[in-house]
mmCIF file of N, CA and C in Angstrom:
data_model
loop_
_atom_site.group_PDB
_atom_site.id
_atom_site.type_symbol
_atom_site.label_atom_id
_atom_site.label_comp_id
_atom_site.label_asym_id
_atom_site.label_seq_id
_atom_site.Cartn_x
_atom_site.Cartn_y
_atom_site.Cartn_z
ATOM 1 N N MET A 293 70.542 140.952 -33.088
ATOM 2 C CA MET A 293 69.365 141.041 -33.940
ATOM 3 C C MET A 293 68.391 139.927 -33.530
ATOM 4 N N THR A 294 67.158 140.312 -33.331
ATOM 5 C CA THR A 294 66.141 139.339 -32.922
ATOM 6 C C THR A 294 65.696 138.496 -34.115
ATOM 7 N N GLN A 295 64.991 137.416 -33.811
ATOM 8 C CA GLN A 295 64.475 136.559 -34.881
ATOM 9 C C GLN A 295 63.514 137.358 -35.765
ATOM 10 N N TYR A 296 62.712 138.209 -35.150
ATOM 11 C CA TYR A 296 61.791 139.062 -35.907
ATOM 12 C C TYR A 296 62.566 139.932 -36.902
ATOM 13 N N ASP A 297 63.619 140.571 -36.432
ATOM 14 C CA ASP A 297 64.430 141.422 -37.307
ATOM 15 C C ASP A 297 65.031 140.625 -38.452
ATOM 16 N N GLN A 298 65.527 139.438 -38.145
ATOM 17 C CA GLN A 298 66.120 138.586 -39.172
ATOM 18 C C GLN A 298 65.088 138.192 -40.221
ATOM 19 N N GLU A 299 63.911 137.820 -39.768
ATOM 20 C CA GLU A 299 62.860 137.405 -40.702
ATOM 21 C C GLU A 299 62.352 138.587 -41.519
ATOM 22 N N LEU A 300 62.281 139.745 -40.904
ATOM 23 C CA LEU A 300 61.876 140.938 -41.637
ATOM 24 C C LEU A 300 62.910 141.287 -42.701
ATOM 25 N N GLU A 301 64.176 141.220 -42.357
ATOM 26 C CA GLU A 301 65.231 141.478 -43.341
ATOM 27 C C GLU A 301 65.173 140.468 -44.478
ATOM 28 N N ALA A 302 64.902 139.212 -44.157
ATOM 29 C CA ALA A 302 64.782 138.174 -45.196
ATOM 30 C C ALA A 302 63.600 138.475 -46.110
ATOM 31 N N PHE A 303 62.501 138.932 -45.526
ATOM 32 C CA PHE A 303 61.330 139.284 -46.332
ATOM 33 C C PHE A 303 61.639 140.456 -47.254
ATOM 34 N N ILE A 304 62.306 141.466 -46.726
ATOM 35 C CA ILE A 304 62.684 142.630 -47.532
ATOM 36 C C ILE A 304 63.567 142.194 -48.692
ATOM 37 N N GLU A 305 64.521 141.330 -48.434
ATOM 38 C CA GLU A 305 65.385 140.825 -49.505
ATOM 39 C C GLU A 305 64.578 140.028 -50.522
ATOM 40 N N ALA A 306 63.609 139.270 -50.049
ATOM 41 C CA ALA A 306 62.758 138.498 -50.966
ATOM 42 C C ALA A 306 61.989 139.431 -51.891
ATOM 43 N N VAL A 307 61.474 140.521 -51.345
ATOM 44 C CA VAL A 307 60.750 141.505 -52.166
ATOM 45 C C VAL A 307 61.711 142.137 -53.172
ATOM 46 N N LYS A 308 62.905 142.472 -52.720
ATOM 47 C CA LYS A 308 63.890 143.080 -53.621
ATOM 48 C C LYS A 308 64.317 142.133 -54.736
ATOM 49 N N ASN A 309 64.154 140.838 -54.543
ATOM 50 C CA ASN A 309 64.531 139.856 -55.552
ATOM 51 C C ASN A 309 63.386 139.492 -56.495
ATOM 52 N N THR A 310 62.235 140.116 -56.325
ATOM 53 C CA THR A 310 61.120 139.821 -57.220
ATOM 54 C C THR A 310 61.349 140.473 -58.580
ATOM 55 N N GLU A 311 60.711 139.925 -59.571
ATOM 56 C CA GLU A 311 60.797 140.498 -60.910
ATOM 57 C C GLU A 311 60.208 141.907 -60.932
ATOM 58 N N ALA A 312 59.095 142.097 -60.222
ATOM 59 C CA ALA A 312 58.450 143.411 -60.210
ATOM 60 C C ALA A 312 59.392 144.485 -59.681
ATOM 61 N N PHE A 313 60.081 144.198 -58.595
ATOM 62 C CA PHE A 313 60.998 145.178 -58.012
ATOM 63 C C PHE A 313 62.212 145.400 -58.900
ATOM 64 N N THR A 314 62.834 144.327 -59.369
ATOM 65 C CA THR A 314 64.054 144.485 -60.162
ATOM 66 C C THR A 314 63.782 145.192 -61.481
ATOM 67 N N GLU A 315 62.648 144.913 -62.111
ATOM 68 C CA GLU A 315 62.304 145.600 -63.361
ATOM 69 C C GLU A 315 62.017 147.075 -63.109
ATOM 70 N N TYR A 316 61.339 147.381 -62.011
ATOM 71 C CA TYR A 316 61.059 148.772 -61.642
ATOM 72 C C TYR A 316 62.363 149.523 -61.388
ATOM 73 N N GLU A 317 63.289 148.917 -60.677
ATOM 74 C CA GLU A 317 64.580 149.549 -60.401
ATOM 75 C C GLU A 317 65.363 149.804 -61.688
ATOM 76 N N LYS A 318 65.312 148.873 -62.630
ATOM 77 C CA LYS A 318 65.988 149.062 -63.923
ATOM 78 C C LYS A 318 65.423 150.267 -64.653
ATOM 79 N N GLU A 319 64.093 150.386 -64.655
ATOM 80 C CA GLU A 319 63.454 151.516 -65.334
ATOM 81 C C GLU A 319 63.783 152.831 -64.638
ATOM 82 N N LYS A 320 63.844 152.834 -63.314
ATOM 83 C CA LYS A 320 64.218 154.055 -62.584
ATOM 84 C C LYS A 320 65.611 154.499 -62.977
ATOM 85 N N GLU A 321 66.534 153.574 -63.050
ATOM 86 C CA GLU A 321 67.909 153.908 -63.430
ATOM 87 C C GLU A 321 67.967 154.417 -64.867
ATOM 88 N N ARG A 322 67.204 153.819 -65.744
ATOM 89 C CA ARG A 322 67.197 154.239 -67.145
ATOM 90 C C ARG A 322 66.668 155.662 -67.272
ATOM 91 N N ILE A 323 65.613 155.993 -66.542
ATOM 92 C CA ILE A 323 65.016 157.334 -66.580
ATOM 93 C C ILE A 323 65.971 158.381 -66.012
ATOM 94 N N LYS A 324 66.752 158.017 -65.005
ATOM 95 C CA LYS A 324 67.686 158.975 -64.382
ATOM 96 C C LYS A 324 68.671 159.558 -65.381
ATOM 97 N N ALA A 325 68.933 158.841 -66.453
ATOM 98 C CA ALA A 325 69.881 159.316 -67.468
ATOM 99 C C ALA A 325 69.306 160.455 -68.304
ATOM 100 N N TYR A 326 68.018 160.741 -68.135
ATOM 101 C CA TYR A 326 67.331 161.793 -68.891
ATOM 102 C C TYR A 326 66.634 162.726 -67.901
ATOM 103 N N PRO A 327 67.373 163.675 -67.318
ATOM 104 C CA PRO A 327 66.823 164.531 -66.249
ATOM 105 C C PRO A 327 65.546 165.276 -66.637
ATOM 106 N N ASP A 328 65.469 165.787 -67.868
ATOM 107 C CA ASP A 328 64.256 166.511 -68.275
ATOM 108 C C ASP A 328 63.052 165.583 -68.326
ATOM 109 N N LEU A 329 63.255 164.407 -68.880
ATOM 110 C CA LEU A 329 62.176 163.424 -68.951
ATOM 111 C C LEU A 329 61.785 162.962 -67.551
ATOM 112 N N LYS A 330 62.778 162.774 -66.699
ATOM 113 C CA LYS A 330 62.502 162.376 -65.321
ATOM 114 C C LYS A 330 61.673 163.443 -64.611
ATOM 115 N N ALA A 331 62.011 164.708 -64.810
ATOM 116 C CA ALA A 331 61.267 165.799 -64.176
ATOM 117 C C ALA A 331 59.820 165.816 -64.668
ATOM 118 N N ARG A 332 59.630 165.653 -65.978
ATOM 119 C CA ARG A 332 58.267 165.612 -66.535
ATOM 120 C C ARG A 332 57.492 164.413 -65.999
ATOM 121 N N LEU A 333 58.166 163.296 -65.880
ATOM 122 C CA LEU A 333 57.538 162.090 -65.360
ATOM 123 C C LEU A 333 57.131 162.274 -63.905
ATOM 124 N N ASN A 334 58.001 162.892 -63.117
ATOM 125 C CA ASN A 334 57.670 163.152 -61.714
ATOM 126 C C ASN A 334 56.490 164.108 -61.585
ATOM 127 N N GLU A 335 56.423 165.125 -62.439
ATOM 128 C CA GLU A 335 55.277 166.036 -62.439
ATOM 129 C C GLU A 335 53.999 165.281 -62.801
ATOM 130 N N PHE A 336 54.089 164.429 -63.798
ATOM 131 C CA PHE A 336 52.946 163.616 -64.211
ATOM 132 C C PHE A 336 52.469 162.738 -63.053
ATOM 133 N N ARG A 337 53.406 162.057 -62.412
ATOM 134 C CA ARG A 337 53.063 161.154 -61.316
ATOM 135 C C ARG A 337 52.459 161.911 -60.144
ATOM 136 N N GLU A 338 53.005 163.088 -59.847
ATOM 137 C CA GLU A 338 52.482 163.891 -58.737
ATOM 138 C C GLU A 338 51.053 164.347 -59.018
ATOM 139 N N ARG A 339 50.832 164.839 -60.216
ATOM 140 C CA ARG A 339 49.481 165.302 -60.567
ATOM 141 C C ARG A 339 48.501 164.129 -60.588
ATOM 142 N N ASN A 340 48.937 163.005 -61.113
ATOM 143 C CA ASN A 340 48.094 161.817 -61.138
ATOM 144 C C ASN A 340 47.733 161.379 -59.714
ATOM 145 N N TYR A 341 48.716 161.403 -58.825
ATOM 146 C CA TYR A 341 48.472 161.035 -57.433
ATOM 147 C C TYR A 341 47.449 161.969 -56.785
ATOM 148 N N ARG A 342 47.628 163.271 -57.024
ATOM 149 C CA ARG A 342 46.680 164.247 -56.452
ATOM 150 C C ARG A 342 45.261 163.998 -56.959
ATOM 151 N N LEU A 343 45.142 163.666 -58.236
ATOM 152 C CA LEU A 343 43.812 163.373 -58.787
ATOM 153 C C LEU A 343 43.231 162.109 -58.153
ATOM 154 N N GLN A 344 44.057 161.100 -58.015
ATOM 155 C CA GLN A 344 43.577 159.830 -57.471
ATOM 156 C C GLN A 344 43.177 159.940 -56.000
ATOM 157 N N THR A 345 43.768 160.858 -55.278
ATOM 158 C CA THR A 345 43.468 160.992 -53.854
ATOM 159 C C THR A 345 42.590 162.200 -53.552
ATOM 160 N N SER A 346 42.095 162.832 -54.605
ATOM 161 C CA SER A 346 41.282 164.033 -54.439
ATOM 162 C C SER A 346 39.936 163.706 -53.789
ATOM 163 N N GLU A 347 39.499 164.617 -52.977
ATOM 164 C CA GLU A 347 38.183 164.483 -52.355
ATOM 165 C C GLU A 347 37.141 165.321 -53.086
ATOM 166 N N ASN A 348 37.564 166.077 -54.076
ATOM 167 C CA ASN A 348 36.660 166.906 -54.860
ATOM 168 C C ASN A 348 35.978 166.026 -55.910
ATOM 169 N N THR A 349 34.880 165.415 -55.552
ATOM 170 C CA THR A 349 34.220 164.463 -56.446
ATOM 171 C C THR A 349 33.331 165.136 -57.479
ATOM 172 N N SER A 350 32.971 166.387 -57.280
ATOM 173 C CA SER A 350 32.035 167.041 -58.202
ATOM 174 C C SER A 350 32.592 167.187 -59.613
ATOM 175 N N GLU A 351 33.875 167.462 -59.741
ATOM 176 C CA GLU A 351 34.471 167.654 -61.062
ATOM 177 C C GLU A 351 35.596 166.660 -61.341
ATOM 178 N N LEU A 352 35.685 165.638 -60.532
ATOM 179 C CA LEU A 352 36.816 164.712 -60.621
ATOM 180 C C LEU A 352 36.875 163.992 -61.968
ATOM 181 N N PHE A 353 35.752 163.506 -62.448
ATOM 182 C CA PHE A 353 35.764 162.775 -63.716
ATOM 183 C C PHE A 353 36.209 163.665 -64.875
ATOM 184 N N GLU A 354 35.753 164.902 -64.855
ATOM 185 C CA GLU A 354 36.171 165.839 -65.896
ATOM 186 C C GLU A 354 37.670 166.121 -65.809
ATOM 187 N N GLU A 355 38.171 166.288 -64.588
ATOM 188 C CA GLU A 355 39.594 166.548 -64.395
ATOM 189 C C GLU A 355 40.437 165.353 -64.845
ATOM 190 N N ILE A 356 39.987 164.150 -64.536
ATOM 191 C CA ILE A 356 40.714 162.950 -64.946
ATOM 192 C C ILE A 356 40.704 162.812 -66.460
ATOM 193 N N ASP A 357 39.561 163.068 -67.084
ATOM 194 C CA ASP A 357 39.483 163.015 -68.548
ATOM 195 C C ASP A 357 40.435 164.030 -69.177
ATOM 196 N N LYS A 358 40.429 165.248 -68.657
ATOM 197 C CA LYS A 358 41.309 166.292 -69.171
ATOM 198 C C LYS A 358 42.776 165.892 -69.001
ATOM 199 N N PHE A 359 43.123 165.386 -67.830
ATOM 200 C CA PHE A 359 44.485 164.943 -67.547
ATOM 201 C C PHE A 359 44.900 163.833 -68.514
ATOM 202 N N THR A 360 44.031 162.879 -68.740
ATOM 203 C CA THR A 360 44.312 161.757 -69.642
ATOM 204 C C THR A 360 44.569 162.252 -71.059
ATOM 205 N N ILE A 361 43.741 163.146 -71.534
ATOM 206 C CA ILE A 361 43.903 163.686 -72.887
ATOM 207 C C ILE A 361 45.189 164.498 -73.000
ATOM 208 N N GLU A 362 45.446 165.343 -71.990
ATOM 209 C CA GLU A 362 46.645 166.187 -72.000
ATOM 210 C C GLU A 362 47.939 165.367 -72.043
ATOM 211 N N HIS A 363 47.920 164.204 -71.435
ATOM 212 C CA HIS A 363 49.145 163.416 -71.291
ATOM 213 C C HIS A 363 49.183 162.172 -72.175
ATOM 214 N N GLU A 364 48.266 162.075 -73.102
ATOM 215 C CA GLU A 364 48.218 160.903 -73.964
ATOM 216 C C GLU A 364 49.523 160.718 -74.742
ATOM 217 N N ALA A 365 50.003 161.771 -75.380
ATOM 218 C CA ALA A 365 51.244 161.685 -76.162
ATOM 219 C C ALA A 365 52.445 161.408 -75.257
ATOM 220 N N PHE A 366 52.466 162.010 -74.077
ATOM 221 C CA PHE A 366 53.558 161.795 -73.139
ATOM 222 C C PHE A 366 53.637 160.325 -72.724
ATOM 223 N N ARG A 367 52.491 159.734 -72.440
ATOM 224 C CA ARG A 367 52.465 158.330 -72.008
ATOM 225 C C ARG A 367 52.859 157.375 -73.121
ATOM 226 N N GLU A 368 52.798 157.838 -74.370
ATOM 227 C CA GLU A 368 53.169 156.988 -75.501
ATOM 228 C C GLU A 368 54.676 156.966 -75.758
ATOM 229 N N ILE A 369 55.425 157.827 -75.094
ATOM 230 C CA ILE A 369 56.883 157.779 -75.196
ATOM 231 C C ILE A 369 57.313 156.427 -74.619
ATOM 232 N N PRO A 370 58.026 155.609 -75.402
ATOM 233 C CA PRO A 370 58.340 154.250 -74.942
ATOM 234 C C PRO A 370 58.973 154.173 -73.551
ATOM 235 N N MET A 371 59.908 155.052 -73.262
ATOM 236 C CA MET A 371 60.566 155.012 -71.958
ATOM 237 C C MET A 371 59.579 155.350 -70.834
ATOM 238 N N VAL A 372 58.702 156.294 -71.074
ATOM 239 C CA VAL A 372 57.689 156.667 -70.082
ATOM 240 C C VAL A 372 56.717 155.515 -69.898
ATOM 241 N N HIS A 373 56.250 154.969 -71.002
ATOM 242 C CA HIS A 373 55.318 153.840 -70.947
ATOM 243 C C HIS A 373 55.924 152.680 -70.154
ATOM 244 N N ASP A 374 57.170 152.331 -70.461
ATOM 245 C CA ASP A 374 57.827 151.217 -69.784
ATOM 246 C C ASP A 374 57.976 151.480 -68.292
ATOM 247 N N PHE A 375 58.383 152.704 -67.945
ATOM 248 C CA PHE A 375 58.540 153.042 -66.533
ATOM 249 C C PHE A 375 57.211 152.928 -65.793
ATOM 250 N N LEU A 376 56.172 153.525 -66.343
ATOM 251 C CA LEU A 376 54.868 153.503 -65.670
ATOM 252 C C LEU A 376 54.317 152.088 -65.550
ATOM 253 N N GLU A 377 54.563 151.278 -66.559
ATOM 254 C CA GLU A 377 54.118 149.881 -66.522
ATOM 255 C C GLU A 377 54.824 149.120 -65.397
ATOM 256 N N LYS A 378 56.123 149.295 -65.284
ATOM 257 C CA LYS A 378 56.893 148.598 -64.246
ATOM 258 C C LYS A 378 56.574 149.141 -62.860
ATOM 259 N N GLU A 379 56.357 150.446 -62.772
ATOM 260 C CA GLU A 379 55.989 151.037 -61.486
ATOM 261 C C GLU A 379 54.641 150.508 -61.022
ATOM 262 N N LEU A 380 53.700 150.398 -61.930
ATOM 263 C CA LEU A 380 52.379 149.892 -61.588
ATOM 264 C C LEU A 380 52.462 148.450 -61.100
ATOM 265 N N ALA A 381 53.244 147.621 -61.771
ATOM 266 C CA ALA A 381 53.389 146.226 -61.349
ATOM 267 C C ALA A 381 53.981 146.144 -59.940
ATOM 268 N N TYR A 382 54.982 146.978 -59.681
ATOM 269 C CA TYR A 382 55.601 147.002 -58.354
ATOM 270 C C TYR A 382 54.599 147.481 -57.294
ATOM 271 N N CYS A 383 53.871 148.544 -57.593
ATOM 272 C CA CYS A 383 52.889 149.072 -56.643
ATOM 273 C C CYS A 383 51.790 148.051 -56.352
ATOM 274 N N ARG A 384 51.353 147.344 -57.373
ATOM 275 C CA ARG A 384 50.328 146.310 -57.161
ATOM 276 C C ARG A 384 50.851 145.192 -56.259
ATOM 277 N N MET A 385 52.110 144.825 -56.430
ATOM 278 C CA MET A 385 52.692 143.801 -55.576
ATOM 279 C C MET A 385 52.704 144.281 -54.121
ATOM 280 N N ILE A 386 53.125 145.522 -53.901
ATOM 281 C CA ILE A 386 53.157 146.076 -52.539
ATOM 282 C C ILE A 386 51.740 146.146 -51.966
ATOM 283 N N GLN A 387 50.756 146.518 -52.779
ATOM 284 C CA GLN A 387 49.365 146.543 -52.320
ATOM 285 C C GLN A 387 48.896 145.147 -51.903
ATOM 286 N N GLN A 388 49.260 144.132 -52.676
ATOM 287 C CA GLN A 388 48.877 142.762 -52.342
ATOM 288 C C GLN A 388 49.517 142.326 -51.027
ATOM 289 N N ILE A 389 50.765 142.695 -50.828
ATOM 290 C CA ILE A 389 51.438 142.371 -49.567
ATOM 291 C C ILE A 389 50.707 143.042 -48.407
ATOM 292 N N ASN A 390 50.395 144.322 -48.565
ATOM 293 C CA ASN A 390 49.683 145.052 -47.503
ATOM 294 C C ASN A 390 48.318 144.436 -47.219
ATOM 295 N N GLU A 391 47.591 144.090 -48.263
ATOM 296 C CA GLU A 391 46.269 143.487 -48.082
ATOM 297 C C GLU A 391 46.356 142.159 -47.340
ATOM 298 N N ARG A 392 47.331 141.345 -47.701
ATOM 299 C CA ARG A 392 47.493 140.050 -47.025
ATOM 300 C C ARG A 392 47.878 140.237 -45.567
ATOM 301 N N LEU A 393 48.737 141.192 -45.283
ATOM 302 C CA LEU A 393 49.098 141.460 -43.894
ATOM 303 C C LEU A 393 47.882 141.928 -43.098
ATOM 304 N N LEU A 394 47.137 142.842 -43.677
ATOM 305 C CA LEU A 394 45.948 143.345 -42.985
ATOM 306 C C LEU A 394 44.927 142.245 -42.741
ATOM 307 N N ARG A 395 44.702 141.418 -43.753
ATOM 308 C CA ARG A 395 43.752 140.304 -43.584
ATOM 309 C C ARG A 395 44.229 139.328 -42.518
ATOM 310 N N ALA A 396 45.512 139.056 -42.504
ATOM 311 C CA ALA A 396 46.055 138.096 -41.537
ATOM 312 C C ALA A 396 45.858 138.567 -40.103
ATOM 313 N N PHE A 397 45.967 139.863 -39.875
ATOM 314 C CA PHE A 397 45.856 140.374 -38.511
ATOM 315 C C PHE A 397 44.467 140.871 -38.171
ATOM 316 N N ALA A 398 43.712 141.286 -39.155
ATOM 317 C CA ALA A 398 42.357 141.775 -38.895
ATOM 318 C C ALA A 398 41.392 140.624 -38.678
ATOM 319 N N ALA A 399 41.698 139.446 -39.160
ATOM 320 C CA ALA A 399 40.804 138.300 -39.030
ATOM 321 C C ALA A 399 40.507 137.985 -37.562
ATOM 322 N N ASP A 400 41.475 138.186 -36.692
ATOM 323 C CA ASP A 400 41.278 137.917 -35.280
ATOM 324 C C ASP A 400 40.360 138.926 -34.613
ATOM 325 N N PHE A 401 40.175 140.069 -35.212
ATOM 326 C CA PHE A 401 39.408 141.152 -34.609
ATOM 327 C C PHE A 401 37.916 141.052 -34.933
ATOM 328 N N GLU A 402 37.601 140.407 -36.044
ATOM 329 C CA GLU A 402 36.193 140.364 -36.493
ATOM 330 C C GLU A 402 35.311 139.583 -35.579
#
């Protein structure tokens, strides 16, 4: 194993030891015990992702408003709320890591 591989593995372990990751993993395990809720949550996440990455800007705001209203009660389920909160924290951490990596390497190109 090269030094690069060792350092990458150490970084991966460091990420896995963060509060954001460990809390997200706990919520994932908790949701797995409720297959119907997990399926609904996955459908919610998939539809939300499609809306967030949609290129159809003409009706996007209306679609997002409709989606938000349709899922308001679902998001208020404590287990769903907790999962989405922990997932968001984890995703934000990964985004920050990606941004820092990109800045570190893109700076030489400017």
